[in-house]
């Protein structure tokens, strides 16, 4: 039962354009969301996060938007660069939970071409 | 130079053999995690530990075992009961399960069955 879903396994974008990666979740108890970036044969690295009390968080070229009513979040990368080519994982957590675990989506492979 | 180290980078297992994957962190983190990554499956939680001498099963614990005798170390044993062990294994840590949600990942170990 996938509580965090990334329905697009891949996305291809031209350099300089906007990349939009989408993520949906089913558990209304999630109150914190994260995006991780992963290169092949490496561990994921934390990219950006957002609390459920906000609807937008920005960090340089990366912006995450949260729509709680739709249980949907998206990661915008502007402008996209070839070095952004990687797998992007969406993750969610209920911070008050004693379990303290992240739930990950299956990832979206982003390819930025020149 | 703090971080998480995993060894070996590649590991080969024969049928019926137990193998142990190493994970060490010098970040002084309380919580540690083991994930398995398969193509198209994202990151699935195997085991996690919130504190020394304590650990909990994740979503796919069958065929795996762990120990947490030291804060810095969280080894994962893939037993012969795990029928499909070929995967990329990732270890992660975080300050604590309630104080922060950001998990930091090691470089991973790829396990192959001969």
PDB file of N, CA and C in Angstrom, chain A residues 18-91:
ATOM      1  N   UNK A  18      11.666  24.814 -17.126  1.00  0.00           N
ATOM      2  CA  UNK A  18      11.219  24.413 -15.801  1.00  0.00           C
ATOM      3  C   UNK A  18      10.967  22.901 -15.765  1.00  0.00           C
ATOM      4  N   UNK A  19      11.410  22.290 -14.676  1.00  0.00           N
ATOM      5  CA  UNK A  19      11.068  20.888 -14.399  1.00  0.00           C
ATOM      6  C   UNK A  19      10.049  20.882 -13.271  1.00  0.00           C
ATOM      7  N   UNK A  20       8.987  20.120 -13.454  1.00  0.00           N
ATOM      8  CA  UNK A  20       7.967  19.990 -12.414  1.00  0.00           C
ATOM      9  C   UNK A  20       7.790  18.515 -12.099  1.00  0.00           C
ATOM     10  N   UNK A  21       8.135  18.158 -10.875  1.00  0.00           N
ATOM     11  CA  UNK A  21       7.987  16.781 -10.432  1.00  0.00           C
ATOM     12  C   UNK A  21       6.838  16.716  -9.431  1.00  0.00           C
ATOM     13  N   UNK A  22       5.986  15.741  -9.595  1.00  0.00           N
ATOM     14  CA  UNK A  22       4.772  15.659  -8.795  1.00  0.00           C
ATOM     15  C   UNK A  22       4.781  14.489  -7.824  1.00  0.00           C
ATOM     16  N   UNK A  23       4.017  14.669  -6.757  1.00  0.00           N
ATOM     17  CA  UNK A  23       3.947  13.660  -5.705  1.00  0.00           C
ATOM     18  C   UNK A  23       2.560  13.744  -5.059  1.00  0.00           C
ATOM     19  N   UNK A  24       1.937  12.610  -4.830  1.00  0.00           N
ATOM     20  CA  UNK A  24       0.648  12.551  -4.149  1.00  0.00           C
ATOM     21  C   UNK A  24       0.776  11.668  -2.921  1.00  0.00           C
ATOM     22  N   UNK A  25      -0.010  11.955  -1.910  1.00  0.00           N
ATOM     23  CA  UNK A  25       0.014  11.122  -0.712  1.00  0.00           C
ATOM     24  C   UNK A  25      -1.407  10.824  -0.261  1.00  0.00           C
ATOM     25  N   UNK A  26      -1.540   9.738   0.490  1.00  0.00           N
ATOM     26  CA  UNK A  26      -2.878   9.322   0.906  1.00  0.00           C
ATOM     27  C   UNK A  26      -3.118   9.509   2.402  1.00  0.00           C
ATOM     28  N   UNK A  27      -2.071   9.584   3.183  1.00  0.00           N
ATOM     29  CA  UNK A  27      -2.215   9.645   4.636  1.00  0.00           C
ATOM     30  C   UNK A  27      -2.341  11.105   5.091  1.00  0.00           C
ATOM     31  N   UNK A  28      -3.483  11.468   5.582  1.00  0.00           N
ATOM     32  CA  UNK A  28      -3.714  12.856   6.001  1.00  0.00           C
ATOM     33  C   UNK A  28      -2.951  13.221   7.278  1.00  0.00           C
ATOM     34  N   UNK A  29      -2.338  12.231   7.925  1.00  0.00           N
ATOM     35  CA  UNK A  29      -1.553  12.504   9.128  1.00  0.00           C
ATOM     36  C   UNK A  29      -0.143  12.999   8.804  1.00  0.00           C
ATOM     37  N   UNK A  30       0.281  12.874   7.576  1.00  0.00           N
ATOM     38  CA  UNK A  30       1.602  13.382   7.210  1.00  0.00           C
ATOM     39  C   UNK A  30       1.621  14.898   7.397  1.00  0.00           C
ATOM     40  N   UNK A  31       2.679  15.388   8.047  1.00  0.00           N
ATOM     41  CA  UNK A  31       2.750  16.832   8.265  1.00  0.00           C
ATOM     42  C   UNK A  31       4.094  17.429   7.863  1.00  0.00           C
ATOM     43  N   UNK A  32       4.921  16.624   7.243  1.00  0.00           N
ATOM     44  CA  UNK A  32       6.213  17.146   6.795  1.00  0.00           C
ATOM     45  C   UNK A  32       6.623  16.350   5.568  1.00  0.00           C
ATOM     46  N   UNK A  33       7.127  17.078   4.565  1.00  0.00           N
ATOM     47  CA  UNK A  33       7.420  16.452   3.284  1.00  0.00           C
ATOM     48  C   UNK A  33       8.819  16.853   2.814  1.00  0.00           C
ATOM     49  N   UNK A  34       9.490  15.907   2.203  1.00  0.00           N
ATOM     50  CA  UNK A  34      10.867  16.138   1.792  1.00  0.00           C
ATOM     51  C   UNK A  34      11.071  15.655   0.364  1.00  0.00           C
ATOM     52  N   UNK A  35      12.037  16.255  -0.284  1.00  0.00           N
ATOM     53  CA  UNK A  35      12.510  15.778  -1.585  1.00  0.00           C
ATOM     54  C   UNK A  35      13.972  15.416  -1.458  1.00  0.00           C
ATOM     55  N   UNK A  36      14.309  14.250  -2.013  1.00  0.00           N
ATOM     56  CA  UNK A  36      15.682  13.791  -2.062  1.00  0.00           C
ATOM     57  C   UNK A  36      16.067  13.610  -3.524  1.00  0.00           C
ATOM     58  N   UNK A  37      17.351  13.779  -3.778  1.00  0.00           N
ATOM     59  CA  UNK A  37      17.912  13.621  -5.112  1.00  0.00           C
ATOM     60  C   UNK A  37      18.919  12.487  -5.059  1.00  0.00           C
ATOM     61  N   UNK A  38      18.910  11.635  -6.089  1.00  0.00           N
ATOM     62  CA  UNK A  38      19.809  10.493  -6.055  1.00  0.00           C
ATOM     63  C   UNK A  38      20.458  10.287  -7.413  1.00  0.00           C
ATOM     64  N   UNK A  39      21.801  10.220  -7.394  1.00  0.00           N
ATOM     65  CA  UNK A  39      22.562   9.838  -8.582  1.00  0.00           C
ATOM     66  C   UNK A  39      22.784   8.322  -8.539  1.00  0.00           C
ATOM     67  N   UNK A  40      23.030   7.705  -9.692  1.00  0.00           N
ATOM     68  CA  UNK A  40      23.264   6.257  -9.730  1.00  0.00           C
ATOM     69  C   UNK A  40      24.399   5.828  -8.816  1.00  0.00           C
ATOM     70  N   UNK A  41      24.202   4.721  -8.157  1.00  0.00           N
ATOM     71  CA  UNK A  41      25.209   4.106  -7.281  1.00  0.00           C
ATOM     72  C   UNK A  41      25.646   5.021  -6.137  1.00  0.00           C
ATOM     73  N   UNK A  42      24.811   5.972  -5.773  1.00  0.00           N
ATOM     74  CA  UNK A  42      25.086   6.829  -4.615  1.00  0.00           C
ATOM     75  C   UNK A  42      23.879   6.853  -3.701  1.00  0.00           C
ATOM     76  N   UNK A  43      24.090   7.312  -2.460  1.00  0.00           N
ATOM     77  CA  UNK A  43      22.953   7.487  -1.579  1.00  0.00           C
ATOM     78  C   UNK A  43      22.198   8.760  -1.893  1.00  0.00           C
ATOM     79  N   UNK A  44      20.907   8.817  -1.587  1.00  0.00           N
ATOM     80  CA  UNK A  44      20.129  10.044  -1.799  1.00  0.00           C
ATOM     81  C   UNK A  44      20.656  11.180  -0.940  1.00  0.00           C
ATOM     82  N   UNK A  45      20.504  12.384  -1.435  1.00  0.00           N
ATOM     83  CA  UNK A  45      20.858  13.569  -0.659  1.00  0.00           C
ATOM     84  C   UNK A  45      19.625  14.442  -0.500  1.00  0.00           C
ATOM     85  N   UNK A  46      19.502  15.015   0.670  1.00  0.00           N
ATOM     86  CA  UNK A  46      18.352  15.868   0.972  1.00  0.00           C
ATOM     87  C   UNK A  46      18.394  17.126   0.114  1.00  0.00           C
ATOM     88  N   UNK A  47      17.233  17.491  -0.412  1.00  0.00           N
ATOM     89  CA  UNK A  47      17.166  18.645  -1.320  1.00  0.00           C
ATOM     90  C   UNK A  47      16.387  19.804  -0.688  1.00  0.00           C
ATOM     91  N   UNK A  48      15.160  19.561  -0.325  1.00  0.00           N
ATOM     92  CA  UNK A  48      14.304  20.625   0.200  1.00  0.00           C
ATOM     93  C   UNK A  48      13.135  19.971   0.921  1.00  0.00           C
ATOM     94  N   UNK A  49      12.550  20.709   1.861  1.00  0.00           N
ATOM     95  CA  UNK A  49      11.424  20.163   2.612  1.00  0.00           C
ATOM     96  C   UNK A  49      10.356  21.237   2.809  1.00  0.00           C
ATOM     97  N   UNK A  50       9.194  20.802   3.279  1.00  0.00           N
ATOM     98  CA  UNK A  50       8.119  21.737   3.566  1.00  0.00           C
ATOM     99  C   UNK A  50       7.252  21.179   4.670  1.00  0.00           C
ATOM    100  N   UNK A  51       6.863  22.060   5.574  1.00  0.00           N
ATOM    101  CA  UNK A  51       5.945  21.692   6.644  1.00  0.00           C
ATOM    102  C   UNK A  51       4.513  21.876   6.162  1.00  0.00           C
ATOM    103  N   UNK A  52       3.608  21.148   6.775  1.00  0.00           N
ATOM    104  CA  UNK A  52       2.210  21.232   6.361  1.00  0.00           C
ATOM    105  C   UNK A  52       1.555  22.569   6.714  1.00  0.00           C
ATOM    106  N   UNK A  53       2.238  23.373   7.513  1.00  0.00           N
ATOM    107  CA  UNK A  53       1.671  24.690   7.842  1.00  0.00           C
ATOM    108  C   UNK A  53       1.988  25.713   6.757  1.00  0.00           C
ATOM    109  N   UNK A  54       2.802  25.318   5.795  1.00  0.00           N
ATOM    110  CA  UNK A  54       3.142  26.202   4.698  1.00  0.00           C
ATOM    111  C   UNK A  54       2.600  25.645   3.390  1.00  0.00           C
ATOM    112  N   UNK A  55       2.533  26.495   2.381  1.00  0.00           N
ATOM    113  CA  UNK A  55       2.155  25.977   1.070  1.00  0.00           C
ATOM    114  C   UNK A  55       3.261  26.156   0.028  1.00  0.00           C
ATOM    115  N   UNK A  56       4.354  26.765   0.466  1.00  0.00           N
ATOM    116  CA  UNK A  56       5.464  26.978  -0.459  1.00  0.00           C
ATOM    117  C   UNK A  56       6.752  27.124   0.322  1.00  0.00           C
ATOM    118  N   UNK A  57       7.818  26.537  -0.230  1.00  0.00           N
ATOM    119  CA  UNK A  57       9.147  26.743   0.333  1.00  0.00           C
ATOM    120  C   UNK A  57      10.134  26.818  -0.826  1.00  0.00           C
ATOM    121  N   UNK A  58      11.014  27.816  -0.737  1.00  0.00           N
ATOM    122  CA  UNK A  58      11.902  28.088  -1.863  1.00  0.00           C
ATOM    123  C   UNK A  58      13.354  28.039  -1.409  1.00  0.00           C
ATOM    124  N   UNK A  59      14.209  27.477  -2.248  1.00  0.00           N
ATOM    125  CA  UNK A  59      15.638  27.437  -1.944  1.00  0.00           C
ATOM    126  C   UNK A  59      16.382  27.496  -3.269  1.00  0.00           C
ATOM    127  N   UNK A  60      16.764  28.716  -3.643  1.00  0.00           N
ATOM    128  CA  UNK A  60      17.479  28.884  -4.903  1.00  0.00           C
ATOM    129  C   UNK A  60      16.608  28.514  -6.087  1.00  0.00           C
ATOM    130  N   UNK A  61      17.090  27.575  -6.886  1.00  0.00           N
ATOM    131  CA  UNK A  61      16.336  27.169  -8.076  1.00  0.00           C
ATOM    132  C   UNK A  61      15.202  26.184  -7.752  1.00  0.00           C
ATOM    133  N   UNK A  62      15.129  25.753  -6.520  1.00  0.00           N
ATOM    134  CA  UNK A  62      14.175  24.716  -6.132  1.00  0.00           C
ATOM    135  C   UNK A  62      13.045  25.306  -5.290  1.00  0.00           C
ATOM    136  N   UNK A  63      11.822  24.984  -5.679  1.00  0.00           N
ATOM    137  CA  UNK A  63      10.644  25.404  -4.929  1.00  0.00           C
ATOM    138  C   UNK A  63       9.717  24.214  -4.775  1.00  0.00           C
ATOM    139  N   UNK A  64       9.238  24.021  -3.560  1.00  0.00           N
ATOM    140  CA  UNK A  64       8.265  22.964  -3.327  1.00  0.00           C
ATOM    141  C   UNK A  64       6.935  23.612  -2.972  1.00  0.00           C
ATOM    142  N   UNK A  65       5.887  23.115  -3.588  1.00  0.00           N
ATOM    143  CA  UNK A  65       4.522  23.592  -3.347  1.00  0.00           C
ATOM    144  C   UNK A  65       3.717  22.466  -2.721  1.00  0.00           C
ATOM    145  N   UNK A  66       2.902  22.825  -1.719  1.00  0.00           N
ATOM    146  CA  UNK A  66       2.068  21.837  -1.054  1.00  0.00           C
ATOM    147  C   UNK A  66       0.607  22.251  -1.151  1.00  0.00           C
ATOM    148  N   UNK A  67      -0.228  21.346  -1.617  1.00  0.00           N
ATOM    149  CA  UNK A  67      -1.672  21.536  -1.658  1.00  0.00           C
ATOM    150  C   UNK A  67      -2.296  20.473  -0.766  1.00  0.00           C
ATOM    151  N   UNK A  68      -2.556  20.851   0.484  1.00  0.00           N
ATOM    152  CA  UNK A  68      -3.027  19.865   1.463  1.00  0.00           C
ATOM    153  C   UNK A  68      -4.394  19.311   1.116  1.00  0.00           C
ATOM    154  N   UNK A  69      -5.260  20.147   0.597  1.00  0.00           N
ATOM    155  CA  UNK A  69      -6.616  19.674   0.292  1.00  0.00           C
ATOM    156  C   UNK A  69      -6.584  18.609  -0.795  1.00  0.00           C
ATOM    157  N   UNK A  70      -5.628  18.730  -1.703  1.00  0.00           N
ATOM    158  CA  UNK A  70      -5.503  17.755  -2.778  1.00  0.00           C
ATOM    159  C   UNK A  70      -4.520  16.644  -2.424  1.00  0.00           C
ATOM    160  N   UNK A  71      -3.863  16.771  -1.272  1.00  0.00           N
ATOM    161  CA  UNK A  71      -2.812  15.822  -0.876  1.00  0.00           C
ATOM    162  C   UNK A  71      -1.785  15.690  -1.995  1.00  0.00           C
ATOM    163  N   UNK A  72      -1.291  16.812  -2.403  1.00  0.00           N
ATOM    164  CA  UNK A  72      -0.396  16.862  -3.556  1.00  0.00           C
ATOM    165  C   UNK A  72       0.730  17.848  -3.290  1.00  0.00           C
ATOM    166  N   UNK A  73       1.933  17.452  -3.673  1.00  0.00           N
ATOM    167  CA  UNK A  73       3.024  18.399  -3.653  1.00  0.00           C
ATOM    168  C   UNK A  73       3.827  18.296  -4.937  1.00  0.00           C
ATOM    169  N   UNK A  74       4.528  19.362  -5.237  1.00  0.00           N
ATOM    170  CA  UNK A  74       5.322  19.373  -6.461  1.00  0.00           C
ATOM    171  C   UNK A  74       6.643  20.078  -6.200  1.00  0.00           C
ATOM    172  N   UNK A  75       7.620  19.674  -6.938  1.00  0.00           N
ATOM    173  CA  UNK A  75       8.953  20.277  -6.898  1.00  0.00           C
ATOM    174  C   UNK A  75       9.200  20.950  -8.238  1.00  0.00           C
ATOM    175  N   UNK A  76       9.506  22.249  -8.187  1.00  0.00           N
ATOM    176  CA  UNK A  76       9.813  23.004  -9.385  1.00  0.00           C
ATOM    177  C   UNK A  76      11.298  23.326  -9.400  1.00  0.00           C
ATOM    178  N   UNK A  77      11.922  23.088 -10.526  1.00  0.00           N
ATOM    179  CA  UNK A  77      13.335  23.412 -10.696  1.00  0.00           C
ATOM    180  C   UNK A  77      13.425  24.399 -11.856  1.00  0.00           C
ATOM    181  N   UNK A  78      13.896  25.616 -11.531  1.00  0.00           N
ATOM    182  CA  UNK A  78      13.984  26.659 -12.550  1.00  0.00           C
ATOM    183  C   UNK A  78      15.277  27.467 -12.370  1.00  0.00           C
ATOM    184  N   UNK A  79      16.106  27.602 -13.397  1.00  0.00           N
ATOM    185  CA  UNK A  79      16.060  26.851 -14.644  1.00  0.00           C
ATOM    186  C   UNK A  79      16.694  25.474 -14.457  1.00  0.00           C
ATOM    187  N   UNK A  80      16.274  24.540 -15.226  1.00  0.00           N
ATOM    188  CA  UNK A  80      16.846  23.195 -15.145  1.00  0.00           C
ATOM    189  C   UNK A  80      18.234  23.172 -15.779  1.00  0.00           C
ATOM    190  N   UNK A  81      19.100  22.373 -15.173  1.00  0.00           N
ATOM    191  CA  UNK A  81      20.473  22.241 -15.645  1.00  0.00           C
ATOM    192  C   UNK A  81      20.798  20.758 -15.853  1.00  0.00           C
ATOM    193  N   UNK A  82      21.719  20.445 -16.747  1.00  0.00           N
ATOM    194  CA  UNK A  82      22.062  19.035 -16.971  1.00  0.00           C
ATOM    195  C   UNK A  82      22.477  18.298 -15.697  1.00  0.00           C
ATOM    196  N   UNK A  83      23.123  19.000 -14.782  1.00  0.00           N
ATOM    197  CA  UNK A  83      23.520  18.396 -13.506  1.00  0.00           C
ATOM    198  C   UNK A  83      22.349  18.026 -12.619  1.00  0.00           C
ATOM    199  N   UNK A  84      21.154  18.484 -12.969  1.00  0.00           N
ATOM    200  CA  UNK A  84      19.963  18.116 -12.203  1.00  0.00           C
ATOM    201  C   UNK A  84      19.467  16.731 -12.580  1.00  0.00           C
ATOM    202  N   UNK A  85      20.003  16.172 -13.624  1.00  0.00           N
ATOM    203  CA  UNK A  85      19.580  14.831 -14.055  1.00  0.00           C
ATOM    204  C   UNK A  85      19.884  13.818 -12.968  1.00  0.00           C
ATOM    205  N   UNK A  86      18.838  13.218 -12.438  1.00  0.00           N
ATOM    206  CA  UNK A  86      18.949  12.306 -11.300  1.00  0.00           C
ATOM    207  C   UNK A  86      17.561  11.727 -11.040  1.00  0.00           C
ATOM    208  N   UNK A  87      17.490  10.832 -10.082  1.00  0.00           N
ATOM    209  CA  UNK A  87      16.188  10.348  -9.610  1.00  0.00           C
ATOM    210  C   UNK A  87      15.783  11.191  -8.403  1.00  0.00           C
ATOM    211  N   UNK A  88      14.561  11.656  -8.398  1.00  0.00           N
ATOM    212  CA  UNK A  88      14.046  12.483  -7.316  1.00  0.00           C
ATOM    213  C   UNK A  88      12.979  11.692  -6.547  1.00  0.00           C
ATOM    214  N   UNK A  89      13.195  11.598  -5.246  1.00  0.00           N
ATOM    215  CA  UNK A  89      12.259  10.892  -4.378  1.00  0.00           C
ATOM    216  C   UNK A  89      11.508  11.892  -3.517  1.00  0.00           C
ATOM    217  N   UNK A  90      10.226  11.702  -3.440  1.00  0.00           N
ATOM    218  CA  UNK A  90       9.374  12.422  -2.520  1.00  0.00           C
ATOM    219  C   UNK A  90       9.227  11.566  -1.264  1.00  0.00           C
ATOM    220  N   UNK A  91       9.206  12.206  -0.094  1.00  0.00           N
ATOM    221  CA  UNK A  91       9.054  11.458   1.157  1.00  0.00           C
ATOM    222  C   UNK A  91       8.158  12.231   2.111  1.00  0.00           C
TER     223      UNK A  91
END
